[in-house]
PDB file of C-alpha atoms in Angstrom:
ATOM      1  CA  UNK P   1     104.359 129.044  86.904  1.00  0.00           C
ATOM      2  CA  UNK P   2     105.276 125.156  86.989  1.00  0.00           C
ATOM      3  CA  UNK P   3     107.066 124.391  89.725  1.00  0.00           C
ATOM      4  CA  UNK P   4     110.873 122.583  88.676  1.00  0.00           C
ATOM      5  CA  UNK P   5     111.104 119.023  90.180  1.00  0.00           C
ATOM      6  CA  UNK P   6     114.678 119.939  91.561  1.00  0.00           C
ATOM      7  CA  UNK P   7     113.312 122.884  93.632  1.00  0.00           C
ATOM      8  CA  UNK P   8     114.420 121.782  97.157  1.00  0.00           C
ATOM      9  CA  UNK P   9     111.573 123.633  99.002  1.00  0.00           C
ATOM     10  CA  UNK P  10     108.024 124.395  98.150  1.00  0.00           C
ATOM     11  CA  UNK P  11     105.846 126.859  99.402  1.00  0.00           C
ATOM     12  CA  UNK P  12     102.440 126.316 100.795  1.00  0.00           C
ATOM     13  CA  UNK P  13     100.678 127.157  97.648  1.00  0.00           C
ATOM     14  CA  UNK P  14     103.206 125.157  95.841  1.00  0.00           C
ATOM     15  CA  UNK P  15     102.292 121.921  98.382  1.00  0.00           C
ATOM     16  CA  UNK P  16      98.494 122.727  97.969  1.00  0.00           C
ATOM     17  CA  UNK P  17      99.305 122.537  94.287  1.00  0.00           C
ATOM     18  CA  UNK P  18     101.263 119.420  94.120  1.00  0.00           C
ATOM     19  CA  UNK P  19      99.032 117.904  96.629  1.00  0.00           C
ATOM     20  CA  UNK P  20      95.456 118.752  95.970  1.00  0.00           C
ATOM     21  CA  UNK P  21      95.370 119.741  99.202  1.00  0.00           C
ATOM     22  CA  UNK P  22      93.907 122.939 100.457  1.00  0.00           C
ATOM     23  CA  UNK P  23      96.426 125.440 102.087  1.00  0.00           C
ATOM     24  CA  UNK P  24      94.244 125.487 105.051  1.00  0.00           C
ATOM     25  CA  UNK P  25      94.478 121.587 105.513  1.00  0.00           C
ATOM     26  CA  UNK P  26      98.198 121.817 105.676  1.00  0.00           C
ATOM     27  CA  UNK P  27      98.276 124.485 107.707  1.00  0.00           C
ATOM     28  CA  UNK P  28      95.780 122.404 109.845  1.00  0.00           C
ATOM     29  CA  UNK P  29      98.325 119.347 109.457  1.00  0.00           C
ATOM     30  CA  UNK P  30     101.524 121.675 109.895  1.00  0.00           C
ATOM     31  CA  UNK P  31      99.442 122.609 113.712  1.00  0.00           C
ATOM     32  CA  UNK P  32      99.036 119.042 114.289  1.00  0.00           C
ATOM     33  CA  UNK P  33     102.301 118.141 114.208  1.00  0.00           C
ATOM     34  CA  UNK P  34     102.309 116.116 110.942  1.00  0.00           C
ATOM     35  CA  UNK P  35     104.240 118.097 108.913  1.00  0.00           C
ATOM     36  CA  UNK P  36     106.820 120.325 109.462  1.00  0.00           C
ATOM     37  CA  UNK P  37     107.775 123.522 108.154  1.00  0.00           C
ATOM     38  CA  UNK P  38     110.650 125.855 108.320  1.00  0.00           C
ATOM     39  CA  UNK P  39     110.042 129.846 108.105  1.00  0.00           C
ATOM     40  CA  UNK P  40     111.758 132.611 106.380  1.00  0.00           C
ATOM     41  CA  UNK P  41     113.223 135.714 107.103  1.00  0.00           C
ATOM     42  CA  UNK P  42     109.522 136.964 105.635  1.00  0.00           C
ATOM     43  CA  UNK P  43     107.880 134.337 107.787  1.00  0.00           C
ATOM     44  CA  UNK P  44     106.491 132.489 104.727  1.00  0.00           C
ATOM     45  CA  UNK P  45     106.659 128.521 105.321  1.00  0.00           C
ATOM     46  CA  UNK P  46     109.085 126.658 103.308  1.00  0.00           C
ATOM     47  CA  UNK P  47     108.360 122.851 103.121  1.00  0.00           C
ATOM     48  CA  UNK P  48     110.882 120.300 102.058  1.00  0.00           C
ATOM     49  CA  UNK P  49     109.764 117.795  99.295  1.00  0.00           C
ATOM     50  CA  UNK P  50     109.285 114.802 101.135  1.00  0.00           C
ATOM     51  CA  UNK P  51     105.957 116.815 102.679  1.00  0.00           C
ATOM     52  CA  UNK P  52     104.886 115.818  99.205  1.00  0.00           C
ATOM     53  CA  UNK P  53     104.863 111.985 100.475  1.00  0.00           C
ATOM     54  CA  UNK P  54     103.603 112.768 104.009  1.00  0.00           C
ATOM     55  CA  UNK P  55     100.412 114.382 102.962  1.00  0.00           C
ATOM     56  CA  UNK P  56      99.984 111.714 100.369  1.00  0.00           C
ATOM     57  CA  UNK P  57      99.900 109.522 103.708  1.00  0.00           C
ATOM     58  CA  UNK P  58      97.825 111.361 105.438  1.00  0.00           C
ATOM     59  CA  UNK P  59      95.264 111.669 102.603  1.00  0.00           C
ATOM     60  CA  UNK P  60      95.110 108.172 102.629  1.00  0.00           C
ATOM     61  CA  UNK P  61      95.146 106.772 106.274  1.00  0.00           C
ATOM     62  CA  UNK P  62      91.773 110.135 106.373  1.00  0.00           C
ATOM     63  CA  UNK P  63      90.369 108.107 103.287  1.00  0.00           C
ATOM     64  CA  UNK P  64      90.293 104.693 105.122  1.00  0.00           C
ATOM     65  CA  UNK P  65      89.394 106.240 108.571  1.00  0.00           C
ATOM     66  CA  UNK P  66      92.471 106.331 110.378  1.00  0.00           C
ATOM     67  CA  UNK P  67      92.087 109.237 113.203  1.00  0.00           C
ATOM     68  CA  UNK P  68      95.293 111.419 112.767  1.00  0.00           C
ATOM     69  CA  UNK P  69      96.384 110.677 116.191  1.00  0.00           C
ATOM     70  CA  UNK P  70      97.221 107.362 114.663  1.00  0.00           C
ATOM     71  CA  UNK P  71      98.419 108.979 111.635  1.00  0.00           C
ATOM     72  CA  UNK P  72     100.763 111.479 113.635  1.00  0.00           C
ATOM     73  CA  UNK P  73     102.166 107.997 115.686  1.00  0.00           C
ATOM     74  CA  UNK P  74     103.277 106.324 111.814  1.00  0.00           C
ATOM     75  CA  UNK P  75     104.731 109.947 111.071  1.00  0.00           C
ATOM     76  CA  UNK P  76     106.778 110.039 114.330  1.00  0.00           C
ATOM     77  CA  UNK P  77     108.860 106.603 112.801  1.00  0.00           C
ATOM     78  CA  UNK P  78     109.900 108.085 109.225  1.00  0.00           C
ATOM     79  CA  UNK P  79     112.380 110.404 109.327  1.00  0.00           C
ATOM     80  CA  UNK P  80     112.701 114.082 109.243  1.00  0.00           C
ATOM     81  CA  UNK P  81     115.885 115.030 107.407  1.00  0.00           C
ATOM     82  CA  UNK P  82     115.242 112.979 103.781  1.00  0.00           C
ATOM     83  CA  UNK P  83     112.196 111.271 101.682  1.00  0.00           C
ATOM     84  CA  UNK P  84     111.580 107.984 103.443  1.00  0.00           C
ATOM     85  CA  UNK P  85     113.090 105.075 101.608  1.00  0.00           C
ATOM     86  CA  UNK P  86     111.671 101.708 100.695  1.00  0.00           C
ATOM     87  CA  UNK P  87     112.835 100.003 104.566  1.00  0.00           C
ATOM     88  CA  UNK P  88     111.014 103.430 106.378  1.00  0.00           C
ATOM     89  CA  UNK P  89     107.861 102.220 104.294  1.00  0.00           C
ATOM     90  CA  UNK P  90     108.242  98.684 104.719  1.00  0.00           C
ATOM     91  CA  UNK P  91     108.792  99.717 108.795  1.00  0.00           C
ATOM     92  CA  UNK P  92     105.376 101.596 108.750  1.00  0.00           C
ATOM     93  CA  UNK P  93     103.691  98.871 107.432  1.00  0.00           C
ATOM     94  CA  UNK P  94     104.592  96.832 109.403  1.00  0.00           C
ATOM     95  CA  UNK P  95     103.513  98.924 112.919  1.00  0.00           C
ATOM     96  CA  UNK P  96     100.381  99.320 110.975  1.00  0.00           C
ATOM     97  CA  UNK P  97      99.077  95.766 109.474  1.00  0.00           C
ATOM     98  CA  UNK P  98      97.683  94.634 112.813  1.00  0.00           C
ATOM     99  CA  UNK P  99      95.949  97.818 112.949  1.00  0.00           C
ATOM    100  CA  UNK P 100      94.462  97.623 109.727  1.00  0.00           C
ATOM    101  CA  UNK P 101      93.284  94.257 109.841  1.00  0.00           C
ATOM    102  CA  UNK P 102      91.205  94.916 113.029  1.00  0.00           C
ATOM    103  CA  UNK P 103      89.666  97.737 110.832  1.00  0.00           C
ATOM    104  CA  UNK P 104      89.042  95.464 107.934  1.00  0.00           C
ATOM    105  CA  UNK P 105      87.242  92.618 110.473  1.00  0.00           C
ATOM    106  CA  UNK P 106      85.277  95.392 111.996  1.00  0.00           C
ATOM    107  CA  UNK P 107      83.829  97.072 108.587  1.00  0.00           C
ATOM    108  CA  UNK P 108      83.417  93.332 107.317  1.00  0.00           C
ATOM    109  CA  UNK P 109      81.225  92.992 110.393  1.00  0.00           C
ATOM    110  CA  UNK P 110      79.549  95.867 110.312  1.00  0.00           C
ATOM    111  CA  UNK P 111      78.647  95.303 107.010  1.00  0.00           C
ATOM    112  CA  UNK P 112      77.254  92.207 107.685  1.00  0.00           C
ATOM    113  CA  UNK P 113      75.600  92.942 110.307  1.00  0.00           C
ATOM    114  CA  UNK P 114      73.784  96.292 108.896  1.00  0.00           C
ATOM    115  CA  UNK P 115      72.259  93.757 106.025  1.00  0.00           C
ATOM    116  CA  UNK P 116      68.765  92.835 106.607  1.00  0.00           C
ATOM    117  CA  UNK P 117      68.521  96.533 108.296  1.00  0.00           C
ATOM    118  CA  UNK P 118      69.137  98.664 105.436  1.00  0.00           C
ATOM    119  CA  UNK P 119      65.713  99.427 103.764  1.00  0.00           C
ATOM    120  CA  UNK P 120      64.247  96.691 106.152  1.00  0.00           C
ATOM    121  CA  UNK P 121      62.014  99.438 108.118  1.00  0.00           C
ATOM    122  CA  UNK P 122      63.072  97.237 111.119  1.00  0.00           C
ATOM    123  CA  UNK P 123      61.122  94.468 110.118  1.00  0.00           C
ATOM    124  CA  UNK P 124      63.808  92.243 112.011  1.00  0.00           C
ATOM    125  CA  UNK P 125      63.893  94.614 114.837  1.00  0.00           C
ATOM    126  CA  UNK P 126      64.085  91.296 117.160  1.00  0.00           C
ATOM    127  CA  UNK P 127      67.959  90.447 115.655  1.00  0.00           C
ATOM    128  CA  UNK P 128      68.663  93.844 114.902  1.00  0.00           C
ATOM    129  CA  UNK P 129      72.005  94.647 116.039  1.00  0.00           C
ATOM    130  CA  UNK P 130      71.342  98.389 116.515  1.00  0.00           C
ATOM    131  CA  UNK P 131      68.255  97.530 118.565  1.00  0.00           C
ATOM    132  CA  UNK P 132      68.631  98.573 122.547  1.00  0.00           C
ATOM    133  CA  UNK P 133      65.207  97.989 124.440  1.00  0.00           C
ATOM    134  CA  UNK P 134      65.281 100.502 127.540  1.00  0.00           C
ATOM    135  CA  UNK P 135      68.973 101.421 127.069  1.00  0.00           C
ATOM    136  CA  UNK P 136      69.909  98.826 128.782  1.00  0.00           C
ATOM    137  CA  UNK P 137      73.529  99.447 126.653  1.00  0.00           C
ATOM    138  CA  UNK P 138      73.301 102.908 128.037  1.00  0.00           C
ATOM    139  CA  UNK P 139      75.165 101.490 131.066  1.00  0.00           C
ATOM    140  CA  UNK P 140      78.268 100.209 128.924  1.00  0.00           C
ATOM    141  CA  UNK P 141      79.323 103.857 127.991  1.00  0.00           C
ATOM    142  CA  UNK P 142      78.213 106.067 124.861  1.00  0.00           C
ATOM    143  CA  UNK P 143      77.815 105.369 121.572  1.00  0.00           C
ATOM    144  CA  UNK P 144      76.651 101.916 119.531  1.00  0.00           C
ATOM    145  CA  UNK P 145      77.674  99.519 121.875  1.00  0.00           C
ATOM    146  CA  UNK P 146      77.190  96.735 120.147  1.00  0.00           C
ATOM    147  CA  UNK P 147      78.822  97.481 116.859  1.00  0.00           C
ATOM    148  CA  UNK P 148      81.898  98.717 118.502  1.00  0.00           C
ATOM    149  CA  UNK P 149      82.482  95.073 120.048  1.00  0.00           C
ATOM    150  CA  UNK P 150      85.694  93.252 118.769  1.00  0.00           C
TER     151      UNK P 150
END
């Protein structure tokens, strides 16, 4: 069955569908507080159609490497009762450009950085970035200290 384009609700399977989104995933999403759903009198979940957009959204803040947390934060500014319009978006992108450029600078970096490593065999193990001679960077907390500078 096609789903009409003036149906005001969809259905999980009907999101999923439209989406290319697993049902579990918005269920996942729908427990996270991204989306929202209302139930039935059969308990099914009902989704309006601006879910459409929000998953959309999602899928691409997960594709660039955006934790949800952030994702849920963006969410919390468009609003619930219609389809966010053109000054919702423009809003959004706005709380999220500084964001995103730090991202950009720090993949830029990273990726320069990882160059002479990758199929080096550590050849350059002296300016290796990832290099940490008796964890000394054990005592600045977990994880790759050094890339995760700004």
């Amino acid at each position: 069955m096609t789903l009409s384009w003036q149906a005001r609700e969809l259905t999980v399977g009907d999101l999923a569908d439209r989406s290319g989104v697993p049902t579990s995933a918005l269920r996942f999403y729908e427990r996270q507080g991204l989306i929202r759903s209302r139930r039935t009198s059969g308990n099914q979940r009902r989704f309006s159609r601006d879910a459409l957009r929000r998953v959309a959204f999602i899928r691409v803040a997960q594709r660039v490497g955006i934790p949800l947390s952030r994702v849920k934060e963006v969410l919390a500014l468009l609003p619930e009762e219609r389809t966010p319009n053109r000054e919702d978006w423009a809003r959004v992108s706005a709380w999220w450009r500084d964001d995103l450029t730090d991202r950009i600078e720090h993949l830029q970096r990273l990726r320069d950085d990882l160059t002479e490593c990758i199929g080096c065999g550590c050849l350059s193990i002296d300016r290796c970035a990832l290099a940490n001679p008796c964890d000394t960077l054990g005592d600045d907390g977990p994880g790759a200290r050094r890339l995760l500078r700004s």
